[in-house]
Amino acid sequence: MTSTTIRPPFDPELEAALGIMRENMPATLTVDMIPAMRAVPLALGGRETIEDAGLVTRDVTISGHDGAEIVLSIIQRPDRTGTGPGIYHAHGGGMIVGDRWAGVAGLARWAHELNAVIVTVEYRLAPEHPDPTPVEDCYAGLVWTAAHAAELGVDLDRLMIGGGSAGGGLAAGTALLARDRGGPALRAQLLMCPMLDDRDTTVSTRQIDGVGVWDRGSNVVGWSALLGDRRGTDDVSIYAAPGRAVDLSGLPPAYIDCGSAEVFRDEDVAYATRIWEAGGQAELHVWAGGFHGFEMVPQAAISQAAVAARDSWIARMLGR
Protein backbone atom coordinates (compact mmCIF):
# COMPACT_ATOMS: atom_id res chain seq x y z
CA MET A 1 0.00 0.00 0.00
CA THR A 2 1.40 3.43 -0.97
CA SER A 3 1.42 6.48 1.24
CA THR A 4 -1.12 8.18 -1.03
CA THR A 5 -3.79 5.64 -0.04
CA ILE A 6 -3.18 5.87 3.70
CA ARG A 7 -5.21 8.97 4.40
CA PRO A 8 -8.41 9.99 6.16
CA PRO A 9 -11.46 9.11 4.07
CA PHE A 10 -13.45 11.78 2.30
CA ASP A 11 -16.87 12.64 3.65
CA PRO A 12 -19.36 10.54 1.61
CA GLU A 13 -21.28 13.55 0.29
CA LEU A 14 -18.05 15.23 -0.71
CA GLU A 15 -16.63 12.11 -2.32
CA ALA A 16 -19.69 11.78 -4.54
CA ALA A 17 -19.28 15.40 -5.66
CA LEU A 18 -15.55 14.93 -6.15
CA GLY A 19 -16.18 12.13 -8.60
CA ILE A 20 -18.22 14.49 -10.76
CA MET A 21 -15.66 17.28 -10.44
CA ARG A 22 -12.85 14.98 -11.44
CA GLU A 23 -14.43 14.47 -14.86
CA ASN A 24 -13.49 18.04 -15.77
CA MET A 25 -10.53 18.75 -13.51
CA PRO A 26 -7.30 16.80 -13.06
CA ALA A 27 -6.11 16.03 -9.54
CA THR A 28 -2.73 17.68 -10.12
CA LEU A 29 -2.23 21.05 -11.79
CA THR A 30 0.82 21.84 -13.88
CA VAL A 31 2.50 25.06 -14.94
CA ASP A 32 1.19 24.82 -18.48
CA MET A 33 -2.38 24.78 -17.16
CA ILE A 34 -2.09 28.25 -15.60
CA PRO A 35 -3.25 30.26 -18.67
CA ALA A 36 -6.35 28.12 -19.11
CA MET A 37 -7.12 28.30 -15.41
CA ARG A 38 -6.89 32.08 -15.46
CA ALA A 39 -9.34 32.19 -18.35
CA VAL A 40 -12.05 30.71 -16.11
CA PRO A 41 -12.96 32.91 -13.11
CA LEU A 42 -12.80 31.16 -9.73
CA ALA A 43 -15.86 33.18 -8.71
CA LEU A 44 -18.72 32.64 -11.14
CA GLY A 45 -20.31 35.98 -11.89
CA GLY A 46 -17.67 37.96 -10.01
CA ARG A 47 -18.85 41.48 -9.31
CA GLU A 48 -22.30 40.61 -10.61
CA THR A 49 -22.76 38.01 -7.88
CA ILE A 50 -22.02 40.62 -5.23
CA GLU A 51 -24.40 43.14 -6.78
CA ASP A 52 -27.10 40.47 -7.11
CA ALA A 53 -26.76 40.05 -3.34
CA GLY A 54 -28.01 43.62 -2.95
CA LEU A 55 -24.64 45.28 -2.45
CA VAL A 56 -22.89 48.09 -4.28
CA THR A 57 -19.27 48.16 -5.36
CA ARG A 58 -16.71 50.72 -6.37
CA ASP A 59 -13.04 50.52 -7.28
CA VAL A 60 -10.06 52.55 -6.18
CA THR A 61 -6.54 52.42 -7.55
CA ILE A 62 -3.69 52.64 -5.08
CA SER A 63 0.07 52.18 -5.02
CA GLY A 64 1.09 48.60 -4.33
CA HIS A 65 4.53 47.07 -3.98
CA ASP A 66 7.29 49.18 -5.58
CA GLY A 67 4.76 51.89 -6.39
CA ALA A 68 2.91 49.87 -9.04
CA GLU A 69 -0.82 50.43 -9.31
CA ILE A 70 -3.23 47.85 -7.91
CA VAL A 71 -7.02 47.89 -7.56
CA LEU A 72 -9.15 47.55 -4.45
CA SER A 73 -12.90 47.00 -4.62
CA ILE A 74 -15.12 48.35 -1.84
CA ILE A 75 -18.36 46.53 -1.13
CA GLN A 76 -21.22 47.68 1.08
CA ARG A 77 -24.97 48.05 1.45
CA PRO A 78 -26.44 50.78 -0.78
CA ASP A 79 -28.24 52.33 2.20
CA ARG A 80 -25.28 52.15 4.54
CA THR A 81 -24.84 54.92 7.12
CA GLY A 82 -22.70 55.33 10.21
CA THR A 83 -19.77 53.11 11.00
CA GLY A 84 -19.32 49.36 11.20
CA PRO A 85 -16.70 46.65 10.90
CA GLY A 86 -14.18 46.49 8.11
CA ILE A 87 -13.32 43.20 6.42
CA TYR A 88 -10.17 43.21 4.34
CA HIS A 89 -10.06 40.25 1.93
CA ALA A 90 -7.36 38.44 -0.06
CA HIS A 91 -8.52 35.86 -2.59
CA GLY A 92 -7.39 32.28 -3.06
CA GLY A 93 -5.96 30.58 -6.11
CA GLY A 94 -2.65 29.05 -5.13
CA MET A 95 -0.79 32.34 -5.69
CA ILE A 96 -1.18 31.76 -9.45
CA VAL A 97 -4.85 32.24 -10.41
CA GLY A 98 -8.01 34.04 -9.30
CA ASP A 99 -9.01 37.64 -8.84
CA ARG A 100 -10.32 39.86 -6.07
CA TRP A 101 -13.88 38.54 -6.45
CA ALA A 102 -12.99 34.92 -5.73
CA GLY A 103 -14.38 33.93 -2.34
CA VAL A 104 -15.65 37.34 -1.35
CA ALA A 105 -19.29 36.32 -1.79
CA GLY A 106 -18.92 34.20 1.34
CA LEU A 107 -18.47 37.42 3.34
CA ALA A 108 -21.32 39.36 1.69
CA ARG A 109 -23.90 38.59 4.35
CA TRP A 110 -21.83 40.52 6.90
CA ALA A 111 -22.22 43.69 4.87
CA HIS A 112 -25.95 43.29 5.47
CA GLU A 113 -26.01 41.87 8.99
CA LEU A 114 -23.20 43.86 10.62
CA ASN A 115 -23.16 46.96 8.40
CA ALA A 116 -19.63 45.94 7.41
CA VAL A 117 -17.53 47.35 4.59
CA ILE A 118 -15.59 44.76 2.62
CA VAL A 119 -12.38 45.74 0.83
CA THR A 120 -10.94 43.12 -1.52
CA VAL A 121 -7.50 43.45 -3.07
CA GLU A 122 -6.29 42.63 -6.59
CA TYR A 123 -2.80 41.56 -5.63
CA ARG A 124 -0.52 40.58 -8.47
CA LEU A 125 0.01 36.91 -9.21
CA ALA A 126 3.02 34.65 -9.50
CA PRO A 127 5.02 33.60 -11.44
CA GLU A 128 5.00 36.96 -13.25
CA HIS A 129 5.07 38.72 -9.89
CA PRO A 130 6.93 36.49 -7.41
CA ASP A 131 7.45 37.04 -3.71
CA PRO A 132 7.38 39.56 -2.12
CA THR A 133 4.94 41.24 -4.50
CA PRO A 134 1.71 39.41 -3.53
CA VAL A 135 2.01 39.88 0.23
CA GLU A 136 3.37 43.43 -0.12
CA ASP A 137 0.44 44.32 -2.39
CA CYS A 138 -1.89 42.95 0.28
CA TYR A 139 -0.15 44.93 2.99
CA ALA A 140 -0.37 48.14 0.92
CA GLY A 141 -4.10 47.61 0.57
CA LEU A 142 -4.51 47.06 4.29
CA VAL A 143 -2.60 50.26 5.07
CA TRP A 144 -4.79 52.18 2.61
CA THR A 145 -7.95 50.74 4.17
CA ALA A 146 -6.93 51.74 7.68
CA ALA A 147 -5.84 55.20 6.54
CA HIS A 148 -9.22 55.78 4.86
CA ALA A 149 -11.32 54.25 7.64
CA ALA A 150 -13.16 57.48 8.37
CA GLU A 151 -14.35 58.00 4.81
CA LEU A 152 -15.19 54.31 4.48
CA GLY A 153 -17.15 54.32 7.72
CA VAL A 154 -14.96 51.60 9.21
CA ASP A 155 -14.60 51.24 12.96
CA LEU A 156 -10.86 50.64 13.35
CA ASP A 157 -11.51 48.65 16.52
CA ARG A 158 -13.31 46.12 14.32
CA LEU A 159 -10.99 45.70 11.34
CA MET A 160 -10.55 42.06 10.33
CA ILE A 161 -8.33 40.49 7.67
CA GLY A 162 -9.27 37.26 5.98
CA GLY A 163 -8.91 34.94 3.04
CA GLY A 164 -9.06 31.35 1.90
CA SER A 165 -6.29 29.05 0.67
CA ALA A 166 -3.56 31.27 -0.81
CA GLY A 167 -5.59 34.23 0.44
CA GLY A 168 -5.49 32.76 3.94
CA GLY A 169 -1.71 32.50 3.72
CA LEU A 170 -1.49 36.08 2.45
CA ALA A 171 -3.80 37.26 5.22
CA ALA A 172 -1.55 35.56 7.78
CA GLY A 173 1.56 37.06 6.19
CA THR A 174 -0.02 40.50 6.08
CA ALA A 175 -0.96 40.24 9.75
CA LEU A 176 2.67 39.39 10.55
CA LEU A 177 3.84 42.39 8.52
CA ALA A 178 1.39 44.64 10.35
CA ARG A 179 2.70 43.35 13.68
CA ASP A 180 6.37 43.74 12.79
CA ARG A 181 6.05 47.14 11.08
CA GLY A 182 3.73 48.66 13.63
CA GLY A 183 1.04 48.77 10.95
CA PRO A 184 -2.75 48.74 11.25
CA ALA A 185 -4.12 47.06 14.36
CA LEU A 186 -6.37 44.13 13.52
CA ARG A 187 -9.30 42.84 15.53
CA ALA A 188 -9.11 39.36 14.03
CA GLN A 189 -7.70 37.19 11.25
CA LEU A 190 -9.89 34.73 9.36
CA LEU A 191 -7.68 32.01 7.85
CA MET A 192 -9.76 29.57 5.83
CA CYS A 193 -7.81 26.45 4.83
CA PRO A 194 -4.73 28.67 4.61
CA MET A 195 -1.66 27.94 2.45
CA LEU A 196 1.12 28.57 4.96
CA ASP A 197 4.24 26.47 4.38
CA ASP A 198 6.36 25.89 1.27
CA ARG A 199 8.51 23.09 2.67
CA ASP A 200 6.40 20.09 1.60
CA THR A 201 7.35 17.99 4.63
CA THR A 202 4.12 17.20 6.48
CA VAL A 203 2.25 13.92 6.69
CA SER A 204 -0.83 15.51 5.15
CA THR A 205 1.03 16.63 2.03
CA ARG A 206 2.24 13.05 1.49
CA GLN A 207 -1.27 11.70 2.03
CA ILE A 208 -2.96 14.01 -0.45
CA ASP A 209 -0.90 13.24 -3.54
CA GLY A 210 -2.85 12.67 -6.75
CA VAL A 211 -6.20 12.77 -4.95
CA GLY A 212 -8.67 15.36 -3.73
CA VAL A 213 -8.50 19.05 -4.57
CA TRP A 214 -5.22 21.00 -4.65
CA ASP A 215 -2.97 18.03 -4.04
CA ARG A 216 0.73 17.87 -3.26
CA GLY A 217 1.84 18.37 -6.87
CA SER A 218 -0.43 21.37 -7.33
CA ASN A 219 0.91 22.85 -4.11
CA VAL A 220 4.50 22.48 -5.29
CA VAL A 221 3.54 24.28 -8.53
CA GLY A 222 2.01 27.17 -6.60
CA TRP A 223 4.90 27.60 -4.18
CA SER A 224 7.49 27.24 -6.97
CA ALA A 225 5.74 29.96 -8.94
CA LEU A 226 5.87 32.25 -5.91
CA LEU A 227 9.38 31.47 -4.67
CA GLY A 228 11.27 29.97 -7.61
CA ASP A 229 14.48 28.20 -6.62
CA ARG A 230 14.12 29.50 -3.04
CA ARG A 231 11.21 27.12 -2.33
CA GLY A 232 12.13 24.79 0.51
CA THR A 233 15.40 26.58 1.27
CA ASP A 234 16.33 28.80 4.21
CA ASP A 235 15.92 31.88 1.99
CA VAL A 236 12.15 32.27 2.51
CA SER A 237 10.59 34.89 4.75
CA ILE A 238 7.85 34.31 7.28
CA TYR A 239 5.70 36.80 5.39
CA ALA A 240 5.76 34.65 2.26
CA ALA A 241 5.35 31.41 4.22
CA PRO A 242 3.87 32.17 7.66
CA GLY A 243 4.16 28.52 8.63
CA ARG A 244 7.90 29.17 9.06
CA ALA A 245 7.30 31.76 11.79
CA VAL A 246 8.55 30.66 15.21
CA ASP A 247 7.22 33.64 17.17
CA LEU A 248 3.46 34.04 16.74
CA SER A 249 2.99 36.37 19.68
CA GLY A 250 1.28 39.72 19.33
CA LEU A 251 -1.16 38.62 16.64
CA PRO A 252 -4.92 39.20 16.52
CA PRO A 253 -7.27 36.34 17.40
CA ALA A 254 -7.34 33.79 14.60
CA TYR A 255 -9.95 31.49 13.14
CA ILE A 256 -8.31 28.60 11.29
CA ASP A 257 -10.19 25.83 9.54
CA CYS A 258 -9.36 23.06 7.11
CA GLY A 259 -10.39 19.54 6.15
CA SER A 260 -8.88 16.37 7.55
CA ALA A 261 -8.19 15.17 3.98
CA GLU A 262 -6.27 18.10 2.53
CA VAL A 263 -2.65 19.05 2.03
CA PHE A 264 -2.82 22.04 4.38
CA ARG A 265 -4.17 20.15 7.41
CA ASP A 266 -0.94 19.69 9.35
CA GLU A 267 0.53 23.13 8.70
CA ASP A 268 -2.77 24.75 9.72
CA VAL A 269 -2.94 22.75 12.95
CA ALA A 270 0.70 23.64 13.66
CA TYR A 271 0.00 27.34 13.11
CA ALA A 272 -2.86 27.32 15.60
CA THR A 273 -0.69 25.40 18.06
CA ARG A 274 2.11 27.97 17.88
CA ILE A 275 -0.37 30.79 18.43
CA TRP A 276 -1.51 29.03 21.61
CA GLU A 277 2.09 28.41 22.65
CA ALA A 278 2.70 32.17 22.35
CA GLY A 279 -0.26 32.91 24.60
CA GLY A 280 -2.50 33.98 21.73
CA GLN A 281 -6.06 33.15 20.80
CA ALA A 282 -6.97 30.79 17.98
CA GLU A 283 -10.08 28.83 17.17
CA LEU A 284 -9.26 25.72 15.13
CA HIS A 285 -11.66 23.49 13.21
CA VAL A 286 -10.53 20.38 11.31
CA TRP A 287 -13.56 19.08 9.46
CA ALA A 288 -13.59 15.29 9.20
CA GLY A 289 -13.56 14.13 5.60
CA GLY A 290 -13.12 17.59 4.11
CA PHE A 291 -10.99 18.09 1.02
CA HIS A 292 -9.51 21.49 0.22
CA GLY A 293 -12.22 24.08 -0.33
CA PHE A 294 -14.99 21.58 0.36
CA GLU A 295 -17.53 24.37 0.74
CA MET A 296 -17.72 24.34 -3.04
CA VAL A 297 -20.25 21.57 -2.31
CA PRO A 298 -22.67 23.80 -0.38
CA GLN A 299 -25.42 21.22 0.00
CA ALA A 300 -23.18 18.87 2.00
CA ALA A 301 -23.89 18.76 5.73
CA ILE A 302 -20.20 19.26 6.52
CA SER A 303 -20.13 22.44 4.41
CA GLN A 304 -23.14 23.87 6.17
CA ALA A 305 -21.63 23.10 9.56
CA ALA A 306 -18.33 24.75 8.60
CA VAL A 307 -20.07 27.92 7.42
CA ALA A 308 -22.18 28.08 10.58
CA ALA A 309 -19.12 27.75 12.83
CA ARG A 310 -17.26 30.46 10.95
CA ASP A 311 -20.26 32.77 10.97
CA SER A 312 -20.58 32.36 14.73
CA TRP A 313 -16.95 33.36 15.21
CA ILE A 314 -17.25 36.41 12.92
CA ALA A 315 -20.31 37.59 14.81
CA ARG A 316 -18.42 37.26 18.10
CA MET A 317 -15.37 39.10 16.79
CA LEU A 318 -17.09 41.93 14.90
CA GLY A 319 -20.48 42.31 16.54
CA ARG A 320 -21.31 44.81 19.23
PDB file of N, CA, C and O in Angstrom, residues 68-109:
ATOM      1  N   ALA A  68       3.787  50.269  -7.937  1.00  0.00           N
ATOM      2  CA  ALA A  68       2.912  49.870  -9.045  1.00  0.00           C
ATOM      3  C   ALA A  68       1.453  50.003  -8.627  1.00  0.00           C
ATOM      4  O   ALA A  68       1.102  49.896  -7.451  1.00  0.00           O
ATOM      5  N   GLU A  69       0.587  50.246  -9.604  1.00  0.00           N
ATOM      6  CA  GLU A  69      -0.824  50.430  -9.314  1.00  0.00           C
ATOM      7  C   GLU A  69      -1.530  49.083  -9.142  1.00  0.00           C
ATOM      8  O   GLU A  69      -1.312  48.148  -9.916  1.00  0.00           O
ATOM      9  N   ILE A  70      -2.360  49.001  -8.109  1.00  0.00           N
ATOM     10  CA  ILE A  70      -3.235  47.854  -7.908  1.00  0.00           C
ATOM     11  C   ILE A  70      -4.632  48.378  -7.608  1.00  0.00           C
ATOM     12  O   ILE A  70      -4.808  49.544  -7.258  1.00  0.00           O
ATOM     13  N   VAL A  71      -5.621  47.505  -7.734  1.00  0.00           N
ATOM     14  CA  VAL A  71      -7.018  47.893  -7.557  1.00  0.00           C
ATOM     15  C   VAL A  71      -7.585  47.256  -6.301  1.00  0.00           C
ATOM     16  O   VAL A  71      -7.350  46.078  -6.015  1.00  0.00           O
ATOM     17  N   LEU A  72      -8.331  48.038  -5.548  1.00  0.00           N
ATOM     18  CA  LEU A  72      -9.153  47.553  -4.451  1.00  0.00           C
ATOM     19  C   LEU A  72     -10.610  47.758  -4.831  1.00  0.00           C
ATOM     20  O   LEU A  72     -10.957  48.778  -5.438  1.00  0.00           O
ATOM     21  N   SER A  73     -11.468  46.812  -4.470  1.00  0.00           N
ATOM     22  CA  SER A  73     -12.905  46.998  -4.624  1.00  0.00           C
ATOM     23  C   SER A  73     -13.546  47.106  -3.251  1.00  0.00           C
ATOM     24  O   SER A  73     -13.227  46.326  -2.349  1.00  0.00           O
ATOM     25  N   ILE A  74     -14.426  48.071  -3.112  1.00  0.00           N
ATOM     26  CA  ILE A  74     -15.116  48.345  -1.845  1.00  0.00           C
ATOM     27  C   ILE A  74     -16.564  47.916  -2.009  1.00  0.00           C
ATOM     28  O   ILE A  74     -17.236  48.278  -2.983  1.00  0.00           O
ATOM     29  N   ILE A  75     -17.048  47.159  -1.048  1.00  0.00           N
ATOM     30  CA  ILE A  75     -18.363  46.528  -1.127  1.00  0.00           C
ATOM     31  C   ILE A  75     -19.149  46.884   0.124  1.00  0.00           C
ATOM     32  O   ILE A  75     -18.640  46.755   1.248  1.00  0.00           O
ATOM     33  N   GLN A  76     -20.398  47.328  -0.068  1.00  0.00           N
ATOM     34  CA  GLN A  76     -21.219  47.685   1.083  1.00  0.00           C
ATOM     35  C   GLN A  76     -22.687  47.712   0.695  1.00  0.00           C
ATOM     36  O   GLN A  76     -23.043  47.610  -0.482  1.00  0.00           O
ATOM     37  N   ARG A  77     -23.551  47.877   1.693  1.00  0.00           N
ATOM     38  CA  ARG A  77     -24.974  48.046   1.448  1.00  0.00           C
ATOM     39  C   ARG A  77     -25.214  49.400   0.772  1.00  0.00           C
ATOM     40  O   ARG A  77     -24.556  50.387   1.112  1.00  0.00           O
ATOM     41  N   PRO A  78     -26.174  49.489  -0.124  1.00  0.00           N
ATOM     42  CA  PRO A  78     -26.437  50.781  -0.775  1.00  0.00           C
ATOM     43  C   PRO A  78     -26.985  51.833   0.176  1.00  0.00           C
ATOM     44  O   PRO A  78     -26.801  53.037  -0.052  1.00  0.00           O
ATOM     45  N   ASP A  79     -27.643  51.398   1.248  1.00  0.00           N
ATOM     46  CA  ASP A  79     -28.241  52.329   2.198  1.00  0.00           C
ATOM     47  C   ASP A  79     -27.387  52.519   3.442  1.00  0.00           C
ATOM     48  O   ASP A  79     -27.854  53.005   4.469  1.00  0.00           O
ATOM     49  N   ARG A  80     -26.129  52.171   3.357  1.00  0.00           N
ATOM     50  CA  ARG A  80     -25.282  52.154   4.540  1.00  0.00           C
ATOM     51  C   ARG A  80     -25.054  53.556   5.096  1.00  0.00           C
ATOM     52  O   ARG A  80     -24.744  54.498   4.360  1.00  0.00           O
ATOM     53  N   THR A  81     -25.179  53.681   6.420  1.00  0.00           N
ATOM     54  CA  THR A  81     -24.840  54.918   7.118  1.00  0.00           C
ATOM     55  C   THR A  81     -24.065  54.561   8.378  1.00  0.00           C
ATOM     56  O   THR A  81     -24.044  53.409   8.819  1.00  0.00           O
ATOM     57  N   GLY A  82     -23.421  55.547   8.973  1.00  0.00           N
ATOM     58  CA  GLY A  82     -22.701  55.334  10.212  1.00  0.00           C
ATOM     59  C   GLY A  82     -21.435  54.530   9.997  1.00  0.00           C
ATOM     60  O   GLY A  82     -20.863  54.482   8.903  1.00  0.00           O
ATOM     61  N   THR A  83     -20.989  53.905  11.064  1.00  0.00           N
ATOM     62  CA  THR A  83     -19.768  53.106  11.001  1.00  0.00           C
ATOM     63  C   THR A  83     -20.080  51.652  11.338  1.00  0.00           C
ATOM     64  O   THR A  83     -21.097  51.339  11.953  1.00  0.00           O
ATOM     65  N   GLY A  84     -19.175  50.783  10.929  1.00  0.00           N
ATOM     66  CA  GLY A  84     -19.316  49.360  11.196  1.00  0.00           C
ATOM     67  C   GLY A  84     -17.980  48.683  10.994  1.00  0.00           C
ATOM     68  O   GLY A  84     -16.951  49.330  10.759  1.00  0.00           O
ATOM     69  N   PRO A  85     -17.957  47.372  11.064  1.00  0.00           N
ATOM     70  CA  PRO A  85     -16.700  46.648  10.903  1.00  0.00           C
ATOM     71  C   PRO A  85     -16.134  46.805   9.491  1.00  0.00           C
ATOM     72  O   PRO A  85     -16.847  47.087   8.531  1.00  0.00           O
ATOM     73  N   GLY A  86     -14.850  46.580   9.397  1.00  0.00           N
ATOM     74  CA  GLY A  86     -14.184  46.493   8.106  1.00  0.00           C
ATOM     75  C   GLY A  86     -13.629  45.092   7.917  1.00  0.00           C
ATOM     76  O   GLY A  86     -13.040  44.521   8.836  1.00  0.00           O
ATOM     77  N   ILE A  87     -13.853  44.520   6.751  1.00  0.00           N
ATOM     78  CA  ILE A  87     -13.325  43.197   6.423  1.00  0.00           C
ATOM     79  C   ILE A  87     -12.418  43.344   5.206  1.00  0.00           C
ATOM     80  O   ILE A  87     -12.874  43.701   4.118  1.00  0.00           O
ATOM     81  N   TYR A  88     -11.151  43.096   5.410  1.00  0.00           N
ATOM     82  CA  TYR A  88     -10.168  43.211   4.336  1.00  0.00           C
ATOM     83  C   TYR A  88      -9.875  41.812   3.820  1.00  0.00           C
ATOM     84  O   TYR A  88      -9.488  40.925   4.588  1.00  0.00           O
ATOM     85  N   HIS A  89     -10.027  41.598   2.513  1.00  0.00           N
ATOM     86  CA  HIS A  89     -10.055  40.251   1.934  1.00  0.00           C
ATOM     87  C   HIS A  89      -8.975  40.056   0.879  1.00  0.00           C
ATOM     88  O   HIS A  89      -8.758  40.904   0.014  1.00  0.00           O
ATOM     89  N   ALA A  90      -8.310  38.883   0.969  1.00  0.00           N
ATOM     90  CA  ALA A  90      -7.358  38.442  -0.056  1.00  0.00           C
ATOM     91  C   ALA A  90      -7.870  37.127  -0.641  1.00  0.00           C
ATOM     92  O   ALA A  90      -8.219  36.209   0.106  1.00  0.00           O
ATOM     93  N   HIS A  91      -7.907  37.025  -1.941  1.00  0.00           N
ATOM     94  CA  HIS A  91      -8.518  35.864  -2.591  1.00  0.00           C
ATOM     95  C   HIS A  91      -7.575  34.671  -2.658  1.00  0.00           C
ATOM     96  O   HIS A  91      -6.359  34.790  -2.539  1.00  0.00           O
ATOM     97  N   GLY A  92      -8.154  33.508  -2.872  1.00  0.00           N
ATOM     98  CA  GLY A  92      -7.392  32.284  -3.060  1.00  0.00           C
ATOM     99  C   GLY A  92      -6.988  32.076  -4.505  1.00  0.00           C
ATOM    100  O   GLY A  92      -7.216  32.910  -5.372  1.00  0.00           O
ATOM    101  N   GLY A  93      -6.385  30.904  -4.758  1.00  0.00           N
ATOM    102  CA  GLY A  93      -5.962  30.576  -6.114  1.00  0.00           C
ATOM    103  C   GLY A  93      -4.529  30.109  -6.205  1.00  0.00           C
ATOM    104  O   GLY A  93      -3.923  30.168  -7.279  1.00  0.00           O
ATOM    105  N   GLY A  94      -3.972  29.651  -5.083  1.00  0.00           N
ATOM    106  CA  GLY A  94      -2.645  29.048  -5.125  1.00  0.00           C
ATOM    107  C   GLY A  94      -1.524  29.987  -5.483  1.00  0.00           C
ATOM    108  O   GLY A  94      -0.451  29.545  -5.895  1.00  0.00           O
ATOM    109  N   MET A  95      -1.742  31.286  -5.338  1.00  0.00           N
ATOM    110  CA  MET A  95      -0.790  32.342  -5.693  1.00  0.00           C
ATOM    111  C   MET A  95      -0.680  32.554  -7.204  1.00  0.00           C
ATOM    112  O   MET A  95       0.018  33.467  -7.655  1.00  0.00           O
ATOM    113  N   ILE A  96      -1.390  31.747  -7.992  1.00  0.00           N
ATOM    114  CA  ILE A  96      -1.180  31.765  -9.448  1.00  0.00           C
ATOM    115  C   ILE A  96      -2.427  32.100 -10.255  1.00  0.00           C
ATOM    116  O   ILE A  96      -2.316  32.459 -11.439  1.00  0.00           O
ATOM    117  N   VAL A  97      -3.615  31.967  -9.671  1.00  0.00           N
ATOM    118  CA  VAL A  97      -4.853  32.237 -10.407  1.00  0.00           C
ATOM    119  C   VAL A  97      -5.814  32.989  -9.497  1.00  0.00           C
ATOM    120  O   VAL A  97      -5.563  33.193  -8.314  1.00  0.00           O
ATOM    121  N   GLY A  98      -6.962  33.373 -10.059  1.00  0.00           N
ATOM    122  CA  GLY A  98      -8.005  34.038  -9.298  1.00  0.00           C
ATOM    123  C   GLY A  98      -7.925  35.544  -9.381  1.00  0.00           C
ATOM    124  O   GLY A  98      -6.956  36.122  -9.895  1.00  0.00           O
ATOM    125  N   ASP A  99      -8.974  36.182  -8.902  1.00  0.00           N
ATOM    126  CA  ASP A  99      -9.010  37.641  -8.836  1.00  0.00           C
ATOM    127  C   ASP A  99      -9.705  38.053  -7.549  1.00  0.00           C
ATOM    128  O   ASP A  99     -10.089  37.211  -6.736  1.00  0.00           O
ATOM    129  N   ARG A 100      -9.862  39.348  -7.356  1.00  0.00           N
ATOM    130  CA  ARG A 100     -10.321  39.859  -6.069  1.00  0.00           C
ATOM    131  C   ARG A 100     -11.758  39.473  -5.743  1.00  0.00           C
ATOM    132  O   ARG A 100     -12.196  39.635  -4.594  1.00  0.00           O
ATOM    133  N   TRP A 101     -12.506  38.941  -6.703  1.00  0.00           N
ATOM    134  CA  TRP A 101     -13.877  38.543  -6.446  1.00  0.00           C
ATOM    135  C   TRP A 101     -13.981  37.109  -5.940  1.00  0.00           C
ATOM    136  O   TRP A 101     -15.016  36.720  -5.410  1.00  0.00           O
ATOM    137  N   ALA A 102     -12.941  36.330  -6.112  1.00  0.00           N
ATOM    138  CA  ALA A 102     -12.990  34.923  -5.731  1.00  0.00           C
ATOM    139  C   ALA A 102     -13.111  34.776  -4.216  1.00  0.00           C
ATOM    140  O   ALA A 102     -12.241  35.223  -3.470  1.00  0.00           O
ATOM    141  N   GLY A 103     -14.182  34.180  -3.760  1.00  0.00           N
ATOM    142  CA  GLY A 103     -14.382  33.926  -2.337  1.00  0.00           C
ATOM    143  C   GLY A 103     -15.054  35.031  -1.564  1.00  0.00           C
ATOM    144  O   GLY A 103     -15.506  34.806  -0.434  1.00  0.00           O
ATOM    145  N   VAL A 104     -15.130  36.214  -2.139  1.00  0.00           N
ATOM    146  CA  VAL A 104     -15.647  37.337  -1.354  1.00  0.00           C
ATOM    147  C   VAL A 104     -17.150  37.220  -1.124  1.00  0.00           C
ATOM    148  O   VAL A 104     -17.685  37.759  -0.149  1.00  0.00           O
ATOM    149  N   ALA A 105     -17.844  36.479  -1.976  1.00  0.00           N
ATOM    150  CA  ALA A 105     -19.292  36.321  -1.792  1.00  0.00           C
ATOM    151  C   ALA A 105     -19.622  35.657  -0.460  1.00  0.00           C
ATOM    152  O   ALA A 105     -20.693  35.894   0.115  1.00  0.00           O
ATOM    153  N   GLY A 106     -18.695  34.846   0.057  1.00  0.00           N
ATOM    154  CA  GLY A 106     -18.918  34.203   1.342  1.00  0.00           C
ATOM    155  C   GLY A 106     -18.944  35.172   2.511  1.00  0.00           C
ATOM    156  O   GLY A 106     -19.386  34.811   3.611  1.00  0.00           O
ATOM    157  N   LEU A 107     -18.474  36.394   2.291  1.00  0.00           N
ATOM    158  CA  LEU A 107     -18.470  37.418   3.337  1.00  0.00           C
ATOM    159  C   LEU A 107     -19.604  38.423   3.164  1.00  0.00           C
ATOM    160  O   LEU A 107     -19.800  39.297   4.017  1.00  0.00           O
ATOM    161  N   ALA A 108     -20.354  38.323   2.057  1.00  0.00           N
ATOM    162  CA  ALA A 108     -21.317  39.364   1.694  1.00  0.00           C
ATOM    163  C   ALA A 108     -22.403  39.544   2.749  1.00  0.00           C
ATOM    164  O   ALA A 108     -22.872  40.669   2.981  1.00  0.00           O
ATOM    165  N   ARG A 109     -22.801  38.464   3.394  1.00  0.00           N
ATOM    166  CA  ARG A 109     -23.899  38.591   4.355  1.00  0.00           C
ATOM    167  C   ARG A 109     -23.546  39.532   5.486  1.00  0.00           C
ATOM    168  O   ARG A 109     -24.424  40.165   6.094  1.00  0.00           O
TER     169      ARG A 109
END
